[in-house]
Structures are given as structure tokens and as C-alpha cells.
């Protein structure tokens, strides 16, 4: 082949090479575009206008049936049956023996159990605790209070499963609520029911007292459930089941767990609970409606002082009748239960900073807490 022929062949090969490279690059670009288009098309078809964060929040980890099952498996071993024998006298001074059955839950591995006062009664002759592993052990009453309807008892055991105490302050209406207990006696022990938190800060009349700031739930609660735990969807105790309104359908009530935590902590650390008091008799908004008309008291927030005990820490700090306590230690206070929760975390002799209003003026004072045989002065005027 001559020189001109060689030049033509080389030129043709260069053209073919450039063409192949261009075709390859073009194919890659087209492929990338097609892949991206395919992905975008699939996303649009499978998840039109979807917020990915919301999709994650409703994943199967929060599926209600799975959650209830998991909570039951986790917490049921901590729930106990509490059987009480009480001796009383009739009008002819004859002794009468009565028994009662309720529920409770273990809060320490060495046998401290939280339940209701009305389950263990004022002066029980004998308390027997039934564990899930089949053991029945005699218990000792450590502390109880009729107004709060709380009690702490103890059995002689170690290595027990423990219920985790949650935060009742963070509850919201509509969230899941799970009750575990012994409705109608030990025949139906550790029954699990589920519902929602129906309302918060409910107060109801029970005998001569008012049960304050309760959690309302439609989770089924019956006689024998008293003292058992009310739980959230993580298995944390948010309340202690205590009341049911028989005239209403699905209206059960539980004591918020936060009021019990300082009591339990002090008993665990010191072997006993010594309640503190400011020396005041007061009302919150919910309780005021039981005793006064709207014309008498117009309380939109805070705690209204009705009476101050002479020589009490409150009197020495300058608190007077008709003052409205709004904050204690910079924590907003709108219920008597919240007030008790704060001061029960203190020991006698310690002080709290109290912010209050009187005649439209805001003041601050320091109140030294006193010890009391009972709890803070009764809320009734």
C-alpha cells in the first residue's frame, strides 16, 4: 500500500475510535439518566408526597398489638397479688376476720412493693404476696397513707424482677395505657388490659376524702386491680391503678407515679418515709369546684392558701391566707399533688423557694419545711 493509502487507513481508524468513544460516553449518560428516572418514578409511585420522618414514626416498632404483647411479657413478672387479713370488732365487741385481695408491683430486687393503702388496710394482721413464680411470701407493711391511697410493703426475697418507674408528668391524652393486675381475685391474676389515657388531673370523691389529680383511662380496671401498675407503651409505670366508677363505662383511675417516687426513694435509702410540710391548708383549681361556687373562688392557676398554721414554716416566711402559690423552686405548681411531689423530695429542715401572688403583686419567699406524722395539711378548707 502506498503512502496515501496508509494515511487514509489511519484517518479512518481515528474517526472510528472517536465515534466509539463518543457512543460509549453517550451510552453512559443515557444510562445514568434512565436509572435516575426509574428511581424517581418508583419513589413517586410508592410514596407520593410522603414525609420520610413521619413514615419512620409509624413503623412497626410502635404497632399497638406488638407493644402490648411486649409490655406484658416484660412487666407481668413484676406484678404481684396482695392478700390481706384484717381483724375488726362489731358493735358487740366481737372480733371479725375479713380478707381482701388486690395487686402490687415490685420496685426493688430485694422486695419493696408499691400498692394501695386500701389494699393493705390500716392495721392488717397478715399480708401475703403471691409471685408469678408460684411463691407466696409474708409481707411487712412499711408505710401507708389513706389520703394518697398509697402503701409500701416488703417481702424477704432477693433477685426479684423490678418494674421501671416512668414519668407521669410527661403524659398526654390519647397515648397508650396498659393495666396489669388481679381483677376479681387471684383466679384471674395478672390480667392485661389496654386502652388510652382518657384524661389527666381528674379528682373524684371517695368516701370522706377527695382523690386528686388522677390519670383517667379506659383500660379495663376492676376490683382487685387496685395497686397494680398502669404502663405506657415502653413498659414504664406511669400510675398506680386505684379507682373505678361503676356507673360509667370504661372509667378507671390511677395515681400518678411521680408522687410515689420520692416516697419510695426515701424508704429505700433510709428505711422509712418522713413527709415534709409547709404548714398550709390550700386548694387547687380542680378541688376548689367541689367546695366553692365560681363566685367564691376564681382560681385560674396556682394553689390558693386557705389557712396558715401558727408557728409553721409558711407563717414564718410571710405566707398568708388568699395568697396564690405559683412556683416552688422555679417549678410551676398548679395541683396539690405537684406541690407534694416537690416537697416530698426534701427532708425536714430543708427549705424551698416559693413564688406567690397576693393582691395582684408577685412576691418570693423561702419556706423551711417541717416534719409531719402525716402529709401536708389536708386540702379541704
CSV table of C-alpha atoms in Angstrom, one decimal:
chain,number,residue,atom,x,y,z
A,1,UNK,CA,0.0,0.0,0.0
A,2,UNK,CA,1.3,3.4,-0.9
A,3,UNK,CA,1.8,6.4,1.4
A,4,UNK,CA,-1.6,7.9,0.5
A,5,UNK,CA,-3.3,4.6,1.2
A,6,UNK,CA,-1.7,4.4,4.7
A,7,UNK,CA,-2.8,7.9,5.5
A,8,UNK,CA,-6.4,7.1,4.6
A,9,UNK,CA,-6.5,4.0,6.7
A,10,UNK,CA,-5.1,5.9,9.7
A,11,UNK,CA,-7.6,8.6,9.3
A,12,UNK,CA,-10.5,6.1,9.1
A,13,UNK,CA,-9.3,4.4,12.2
A,14,UNK,CA,-9.2,7.7,14.1
A,15,UNK,CA,-12.7,8.5,13.0
A,16,UNK,CA,-13.9,5.1,14.1
A,17,UNK,CA,-12.1,5.4,17.5
A,18,UNK,CA,-13.7,8.8,18.2
A,19,UNK,CA,-17.1,7.5,17.2
A,20,UNK,CA,-16.8,4.5,19.6
A,21,UNK,CA,-15.6,6.7,22.5
A,22,UNK,CA,-18.5,9.2,21.8
A,23,UNK,CA,-21.0,6.3,21.6
A,24,UNK,CA,-19.7,4.9,24.9
A,25,UNK,CA,-19.9,8.2,26.7
A,26,UNK,CA,-23.3,8.9,25.3
A,27,UNK,CA,-24.5,5.4,26.4
A,28,UNK,CA,-23.2,6.0,30.0
A,29,UNK,CA,-25.0,9.4,30.2
A,30,UNK,CA,-28.2,7.9,28.8
A,31,UNK,CA,-28.0,5.0,31.3
A,32,UNK,CA,-27.5,7.4,34.2
A,33,UNK,CA,-30.5,9.5,33.2
A,34,UNK,CA,-32.6,6.4,32.7
A,35,UNK,CA,-31.6,5.0,36.1
A,36,UNK,CA,-32.4,8.3,37.9
A,37,UNK,CA,-35.6,8.5,36.1
A,38,UNK,CA,-36.5,5.0,37.1
A,39,UNK,CA,-35.7,5.6,40.7
A,40,UNK,CA,-37.7,8.9,40.8
A,41,UNK,CA,-40.6,7.1,39.1
A,42,UNK,CA,-40.6,4.3,41.7
A,43,UNK,CA,-40.5,6.7,44.6
A,44,UNK,CA,-43.3,8.7,43.2
A,45,UNK,CA,-45.4,5.6,42.7
A,46,UNK,CA,-44.7,4.0,46.1
A,47,UNK,CA,-44.6,7.1,48.3
A,48,UNK,CA,-46.4,10.0,46.7
A,49,UNK,CA,-45.8,13.2,48.7
A,50,UNK,CA,-44.6,11.3,51.8
A,51,UNK,CA,-42.6,12.8,54.7
A,52,UNK,CA,-39.9,10.2,55.4
A,53,UNK,CA,-39.7,11.2,59.1
A,54,UNK,CA,-43.4,10.6,59.6
A,55,UNK,CA,-43.1,7.2,57.9
A,56,UNK,CA,-40.4,6.3,60.4
A,57,UNK,CA,-42.5,7.4,63.3
A,58,UNK,CA,-45.3,4.9,62.4
A,59,UNK,CA,-43.0,1.9,61.8
A,60,UNK,CA,-43.9,-1.5,63.3
A,61,UNK,CA,-41.8,-0.7,66.4
A,62,UNK,CA,-44.9,1.3,67.6
A,63,UNK,CA,-47.5,-1.2,66.4
A,64,UNK,CA,-50.1,-1.4,69.3
A,65,UNK,CA,-50.6,-5.2,69.4
A,66,UNK,CA,-46.8,-5.8,69.3
A,67,UNK,CA,-46.3,-3.2,72.0
A,68,UNK,CA,-48.9,-4.6,74.4
A,69,UNK,CA,-47.5,-8.1,74.0
A,70,UNK,CA,-44.0,-6.8,74.6
A,71,UNK,CA,-45.1,-4.8,77.7
A,72,UNK,CA,-47.0,-7.7,79.1
A,73,UNK,CA,-44.0,-10.1,78.7
A,74,UNK,CA,-41.7,-7.5,80.3
A,75,UNK,CA,-43.7,-6.3,83.2
A,76,UNK,CA,-46.0,-9.3,84.2
A,77,UNK,CA,-43.3,-10.9,86.3
A,78,UNK,CA,-43.1,-7.8,88.5
A,79,UNK,CA,-46.8,-7.8,89.3
A,80,UNK,CA,-47.9,-9.5,92.5
A,81,UNK,CA,-51.1,-10.5,94.2
A,82,UNK,CA,-51.6,-8.9,97.7
A,83,UNK,CA,-53.9,-10.8,100.1
A,84,UNK,CA,-54.7,-9.1,103.4
A,85,UNK,CA,-56.2,-10.5,106.6
A,86,UNK,CA,-57.7,-7.8,108.9
A,87,UNK,CA,-59.3,-8.2,112.4
A,88,UNK,CA,-62.1,-5.8,113.3
A,89,UNK,CA,-64.8,-5.7,116.0
A,90,UNK,CA,-68.5,-5.5,115.6
A,91,UNK,CA,-70.9,-3.5,117.7
A,92,UNK,CA,-70.9,-6.2,120.3
A,93,UNK,CA,-67.1,-6.1,120.6
A,94,UNK,CA,-66.8,-9.5,118.9
A,95,UNK,CA,-63.8,-10.0,116.6
A,96,UNK,CA,-64.5,-10.3,112.9
A,97,UNK,CA,-61.9,-11.5,110.4
A,98,UNK,CA,-62.1,-10.1,106.8
A,99,UNK,CA,-59.8,-10.7,103.8
A,100,UNK,CA,-59.1,-8.6,100.8
A,101,UNK,CA,-57.2,-9.2,97.6
A,102,UNK,CA,-55.5,-6.6,95.4
A,103,UNK,CA,-52.4,-6.1,93.3
A,104,UNK,CA,-49.0,-4.5,93.6
A,105,UNK,CA,-45.7,-4.3,91.8
A,106,UNK,CA,-42.1,-4.9,92.8
A,107,UNK,CA,-39.9,-1.8,92.8
A,108,UNK,CA,-36.6,-3.2,94.2
A,109,UNK,CA,-34.8,-6.5,93.7
A,110,UNK,CA,-34.8,-7.0,97.5
A,111,UNK,CA,-38.6,-7.0,97.8
A,112,UNK,CA,-40.1,-3.5,98.2
A,113,UNK,CA,-43.5,-3.4,96.7
A,114,UNK,CA,-45.8,-0.5,95.9
A,115,UNK,CA,-49.6,-0.8,96.2
A,116,UNK,CA,-52.7,1.0,97.6
A,117,UNK,CA,-53.4,1.8,101.2
A,118,UNK,CA,-56.9,0.4,100.9
A,119,UNK,CA,-55.4,-2.9,99.7
A,120,UNK,CA,-53.2,-3.4,102.8
A,121,UNK,CA,-55.7,-1.6,105.1
A,122,UNK,CA,-54.9,0.5,108.2
A,123,UNK,CA,-53.8,-2.3,110.6
A,124,UNK,CA,-53.5,-5.7,108.8
A,125,UNK,CA,-53.0,-8.8,110.8
A,126,UNK,CA,-51.3,-10.6,107.9
A,127,UNK,CA,-50.2,-9.7,104.4
A,128,UNK,CA,-49.4,-12.4,101.8
A,129,UNK,CA,-47.8,-11.7,98.5
A,130,UNK,CA,-48.1,-14.1,95.5
A,131,UNK,CA,-45.3,-14.0,93.0
A,132,UNK,CA,-45.5,-15.1,89.4
A,133,UNK,CA,-43.0,-17.9,90.0
A,134,UNK,CA,-45.6,-19.5,92.3
A,135,UNK,CA,-44.2,-18.5,95.7
A,136,UNK,CA,-46.3,-17.0,98.4
A,137,UNK,CA,-44.4,-14.9,100.9
A,138,UNK,CA,-45.5,-13.0,104.0
A,139,UNK,CA,-45.0,-9.2,103.8
A,140,UNK,CA,-44.5,-6.4,106.2
A,141,UNK,CA,-46.2,-3.1,105.9
A,142,UNK,CA,-43.6,-0.3,105.8
A,143,UNK,CA,-45.7,2.8,105.2
A,144,UNK,CA,-49.1,3.8,104.0
A,145,UNK,CA,-51.3,6.9,103.7
A,146,UNK,CA,-55.1,6.9,103.4
A,147,UNK,CA,-55.4,10.3,101.7
A,148,UNK,CA,-52.8,9.5,99.0
A,149,UNK,CA,-54.1,5.8,99.0
A,150,UNK,CA,-50.5,4.6,98.7
A,151,UNK,CA,-48.6,1.9,100.6
A,152,UNK,CA,-45.2,0.3,100.6
A,153,UNK,CA,-44.8,-3.3,101.8
A,154,UNK,CA,-41.8,-5.6,101.8
A,155,UNK,CA,-41.1,-9.3,101.4
A,156,UNK,CA,-38.0,-11.1,102.3
A,157,UNK,CA,-36.6,-12.1,98.9
A,158,UNK,CA,-33.7,-11.2,96.6
A,159,UNK,CA,-33.0,-11.1,92.9
A,160,UNK,CA,-36.6,-10.2,92.0
A,161,UNK,CA,-37.7,-8.6,88.7
A,162,UNK,CA,-38.3,-4.9,89.0
A,163,UNK,CA,-40.8,-2.6,87.4
A,164,UNK,CA,-39.3,0.6,85.9
A,165,UNK,CA,-40.9,3.8,87.1
A,166,UNK,CA,-41.7,6.3,84.4
A,167,UNK,CA,-42.7,10.0,84.3
A,168,UNK,CA,-46.3,10.8,84.8
A,169,UNK,CA,-45.6,14.5,84.2
A,170,UNK,CA,-44.9,13.8,80.5
A,171,UNK,CA,-48.3,12.1,79.8
A,172,UNK,CA,-50.6,13.2,77.0
A,173,UNK,CA,-54.2,12.4,76.5
A,174,UNK,CA,-54.7,9.8,73.9
A,175,UNK,CA,-51.4,7.9,74.4
A,176,UNK,CA,-51.5,4.1,75.1
A,177,UNK,CA,-52.2,2.9,78.7
A,178,UNK,CA,-51.8,-0.7,79.8
A,179,UNK,CA,-53.1,-2.1,83.1
A,180,UNK,CA,-51.9,-5.3,84.7
A,181,UNK,CA,-53.5,-6.7,87.9
A,182,UNK,CA,-55.7,-9.3,89.6
A,183,UNK,CA,-59.3,-8.4,88.8
A,184,UNK,CA,-61.9,-10.3,90.9
A,185,UNK,CA,-59.1,-12.1,92.8
A,186,UNK,CA,-56.2,-14.4,92.1
A,187,UNK,CA,-58.3,-16.6,89.8
A,188,UNK,CA,-57.7,-14.0,87.1
A,189,UNK,CA,-54.2,-13.0,88.3
A,190,UNK,CA,-52.0,-10.8,86.1
A,191,UNK,CA,-54.8,-9.9,83.6
A,192,UNK,CA,-53.6,-7.5,80.9
A,193,UNK,CA,-55.9,-4.8,79.5
A,194,UNK,CA,-55.1,-1.9,77.2
A,195,UNK,CA,-56.6,1.4,76.3
A,196,UNK,CA,-55.6,5.1,76.3
A,197,UNK,CA,-55.0,7.9,78.7
A,198,UNK,CA,-58.5,9.4,78.6
A,199,UNK,CA,-57.8,12.5,80.7
A,200,UNK,CA,-55.4,14.0,83.2
A,201,UNK,CA,-55.7,15.8,86.6
A,202,UNK,CA,-59.1,14.3,87.4
A,203,UNK,CA,-60.3,14.4,91.0
A,204,UNK,CA,-63.1,12.3,92.4
A,205,UNK,CA,-64.8,11.9,95.8
A,206,UNK,CA,-64.1,8.7,97.6
A,207,UNK,CA,-65.8,8.4,101.0
A,208,UNK,CA,-64.9,11.4,103.1
A,209,UNK,CA,-61.8,12.3,101.0
A,210,UNK,CA,-61.1,13.6,97.6
A,211,UNK,CA,-58.6,11.7,95.4
A,212,UNK,CA,-56.7,14.3,93.5
A,213,UNK,CA,-55.1,14.7,90.1
A,214,UNK,CA,-55.7,11.2,88.9
A,215,UNK,CA,-55.0,9.7,85.5
A,216,UNK,CA,-58.2,8.6,83.8
A,217,UNK,CA,-58.1,5.6,81.5
A,218,UNK,CA,-60.4,3.4,79.6
A,219,UNK,CA,-58.2,0.3,80.1
A,220,UNK,CA,-60.4,-2.1,82.0
A,221,UNK,CA,-59.9,-1.8,85.8
A,222,UNK,CA,-62.0,-3.9,88.2
A,223,UNK,CA,-62.0,-4.8,91.8
A,224,UNK,CA,-58.6,-6.5,92.6
A,225,UNK,CA,-56.8,-4.3,90.0
A,226,UNK,CA,-56.1,-1.8,92.8
A,227,UNK,CA,-52.4,-1.4,93.4
A,228,UNK,CA,-51.4,-2.7,90.1
A,229,UNK,CA,-49.4,-0.7,87.5
A,230,UNK,CA,-50.6,1.4,84.7
A,231,UNK,CA,-48.0,1.4,82.0
A,232,UNK,CA,-47.0,3.3,78.8
A,233,UNK,CA,-46.0,1.6,75.6
A,234,UNK,CA,-42.4,1.3,76.8
A,235,UNK,CA,-43.4,-0.7,79.8
A,236,UNK,CA,-42.7,2.1,82.3
A,237,UNK,CA,-45.1,2.6,85.2
A,238,UNK,CA,-47.0,5.8,84.9
A,239,UNK,CA,-49.6,5.2,87.6
A,240,UNK,CA,-51.0,3.0,90.3
A,241,UNK,CA,-54.5,1.7,89.5
A,242,UNK,CA,-56.8,2.6,92.3
A,243,UNK,CA,-60.4,3.6,91.4
A,244,UNK,CA,-63.3,2.7,89.0
A,245,UNK,CA,-66.6,4.5,88.5
A,246,UNK,CA,-69.2,1.7,88.4
A,247,UNK,CA,-71.9,4.0,87.0
A,248,UNK,CA,-69.7,4.8,83.9
A,249,UNK,CA,-68.3,2.6,81.2
A,250,UNK,CA,-64.6,2.4,80.9
A,251,UNK,CA,-63.8,5.0,83.5
A,252,UNK,CA,-60.8,3.8,85.6
A,253,UNK,CA,-58.3,6.0,87.5
A,254,UNK,CA,-54.7,5.7,88.6
A,255,UNK,CA,-52.5,7.7,90.9
A,256,UNK,CA,-49.6,9.4,89.0
A,257,UNK,CA,-46.4,7.6,89.7
A,258,UNK,CA,-44.4,10.8,90.3
A,259,UNK,CA,-45.9,11.3,93.7
A,260,UNK,CA,-44.8,7.8,94.8
A,261,UNK,CA,-41.2,8.1,93.6
A,262,UNK,CA,-39.9,10.4,96.4
A,263,UNK,CA,-41.7,8.2,98.9
A,264,UNK,CA,-40.2,5.0,97.6
A,265,UNK,CA,-36.7,6.5,97.2
A,266,UNK,CA,-36.7,7.7,100.8
A,267,UNK,CA,-37.8,4.4,102.1
A,268,UNK,CA,-35.2,2.5,100.1
A,269,UNK,CA,-32.4,4.9,101.2
A,270,UNK,CA,-33.5,5.5,104.8
A,271,UNK,CA,-35.8,2.6,105.7
A,272,UNK,CA,-38.7,5.0,106.3
A,273,UNK,CA,-40.5,7.9,104.8
A,274,UNK,CA,-40.8,11.2,106.8
A,275,UNK,CA,-43.1,13.5,105.0
A,276,UNK,CA,-42.4,17.2,105.0
A,277,UNK,CA,-44.9,20.1,105.2
A,278,UNK,CA,-45.0,23.8,104.7
A,279,UNK,CA,-47.9,24.3,107.2
A,280,UNK,CA,-50.6,25.4,104.9
A,281,UNK,CA,-54.2,24.3,104.0
A,282,UNK,CA,-54.9,25.0,100.4
A,283,UNK,CA,-56.9,24.3,97.3
A,284,UNK,CA,-56.1,23.8,93.6
A,285,UNK,CA,-58.4,24.7,90.8
A,286,UNK,CA,-59.8,21.2,90.5
A,287,UNK,CA,-60.6,20.7,94.2
A,288,UNK,CA,-62.0,24.3,94.6
A,289,UNK,CA,-65.0,23.4,92.4
A,290,UNK,CA,-66.1,20.7,94.9
A,291,UNK,CA,-66.3,23.2,97.8
A,292,UNK,CA,-66.9,26.6,96.4
A,293,UNK,CA,-69.0,28.2,93.7
A,294,UNK,CA,-67.4,30.1,90.9
A,295,UNK,CA,-68.4,33.4,92.6
A,296,UNK,CA,-66.4,32.5,95.8
A,297,UNK,CA,-63.1,31.4,94.2
A,298,UNK,CA,-61.9,32.3,90.7
A,299,UNK,CA,-58.6,30.3,90.5
A,300,UNK,CA,-57.2,30.0,87.1
A,301,UNK,CA,-53.7,28.7,88.1
A,302,UNK,CA,-51.6,28.0,91.1
A,303,UNK,CA,-52.5,26.9,94.6
A,304,UNK,CA,-54.8,29.0,96.8
A,305,UNK,CA,-53.8,29.2,100.5
A,306,UNK,CA,-56.9,28.8,102.7
A,307,UNK,CA,-55.2,28.7,106.1
A,308,UNK,CA,-51.7,29.0,107.5
A,309,UNK,CA,-50.7,27.0,110.6
A,310,UNK,CA,-49.4,29.1,113.5
A,311,UNK,CA,-45.6,28.8,114.1
A,312,UNK,CA,-45.2,26.9,110.8
A,313,UNK,CA,-42.5,27.5,108.2
A,314,UNK,CA,-45.1,29.1,106.0
A,315,UNK,CA,-46.2,31.6,108.6
A,316,UNK,CA,-42.6,32.5,109.4
A,317,UNK,CA,-41.9,33.0,105.7
A,318,UNK,CA,-44.8,35.5,105.5
A,319,UNK,CA,-47.3,33.4,103.6
A,320,UNK,CA,-50.9,34.4,104.4
A,321,UNK,CA,-54.5,33.3,103.6
A,322,UNK,CA,-55.6,34.1,100.0
A,323,UNK,CA,-52.0,34.1,98.6
A,324,UNK,CA,-51.7,32.0,95.5
A,325,UNK,CA,-48.6,29.9,95.2
A,326,UNK,CA,-47.5,29.7,91.5
A,327,UNK,CA,-43.9,28.3,91.7
A,328,UNK,CA,-41.8,26.3,94.1
A,329,UNK,CA,-38.1,26.2,93.4
A,330,UNK,CA,-38.9,27.7,90.0
A,331,UNK,CA,-41.2,24.8,89.1
A,332,UNK,CA,-44.8,25.8,88.1
A,333,UNK,CA,-47.3,24.4,90.6
A,334,UNK,CA,-51.0,24.1,89.7
A,335,UNK,CA,-52.0,21.0,91.7
A,336,UNK,CA,-51.7,19.8,95.2
A,337,UNK,CA,-50.1,16.6,94.0
A,338,UNK,CA,-47.4,18.6,92.3
A,339,UNK,CA,-46.8,20.6,95.5
A,340,UNK,CA,-46.4,17.3,97.5
A,341,UNK,CA,-44.2,15.8,94.8
A,342,UNK,CA,-41.7,18.7,95.2
A,343,UNK,CA,-41.6,19.0,99.0
A,344,UNK,CA,-41.5,15.2,99.4
A,345,UNK,CA,-38.2,15.3,97.7
A,346,UNK,CA,-36.9,17.3,100.6
A,347,UNK,CA,-36.2,16.4,104.2
A,348,UNK,CA,-37.4,18.3,107.3
A,349,UNK,CA,-35.2,21.4,107.9
A,350,UNK,CA,-34.6,21.9,104.2
A,351,UNK,CA,-36.1,24.9,102.5
A,352,UNK,CA,-37.9,25.7,99.3
A,353,UNK,CA,-38.2,29.0,97.3
A,354,UNK,CA,-41.8,30.0,97.0
A,355,UNK,CA,-43.2,32.4,94.4
A,356,UNK,CA,-46.7,33.7,95.1
A,357,UNK,CA,-49.2,36.4,94.2
A,358,UNK,CA,-51.2,38.5,96.6
A,359,UNK,CA,-53.5,41.4,95.7
A,360,UNK,CA,-52.1,41.4,92.2
A,361,UNK,CA,-48.4,41.6,93.4
A,362,UNK,CA,-45.8,38.9,92.9
A,363,UNK,CA,-43.6,38.0,95.8
A,364,UNK,CA,-40.9,35.5,96.6
A,365,UNK,CA,-40.0,33.9,100.0
A,366,UNK,CA,-38.1,31.0,101.4
A,367,UNK,CA,-40.0,28.4,103.5
A,368,UNK,CA,-38.3,26.0,105.8
A,369,UNK,CA,-40.1,22.6,105.7
A,370,UNK,CA,-41.2,20.8,108.8
A,371,UNK,CA,-41.6,17.1,109.6
A,372,UNK,CA,-45.1,15.7,109.9
A,373,UNK,CA,-46.6,12.5,111.2
A,374,UNK,CA,-49.0,12.7,108.2
A,375,UNK,CA,-48.6,14.6,105.0
A,376,UNK,CA,-49.2,18.2,104.1
A,377,UNK,CA,-52.2,19.7,105.8
A,378,UNK,CA,-55.5,18.4,104.3
A,379,UNK,CA,-56.5,20.3,101.2
A,380,UNK,CA,-60.1,21.0,102.5
A,381,UNK,CA,-60.7,24.4,103.9
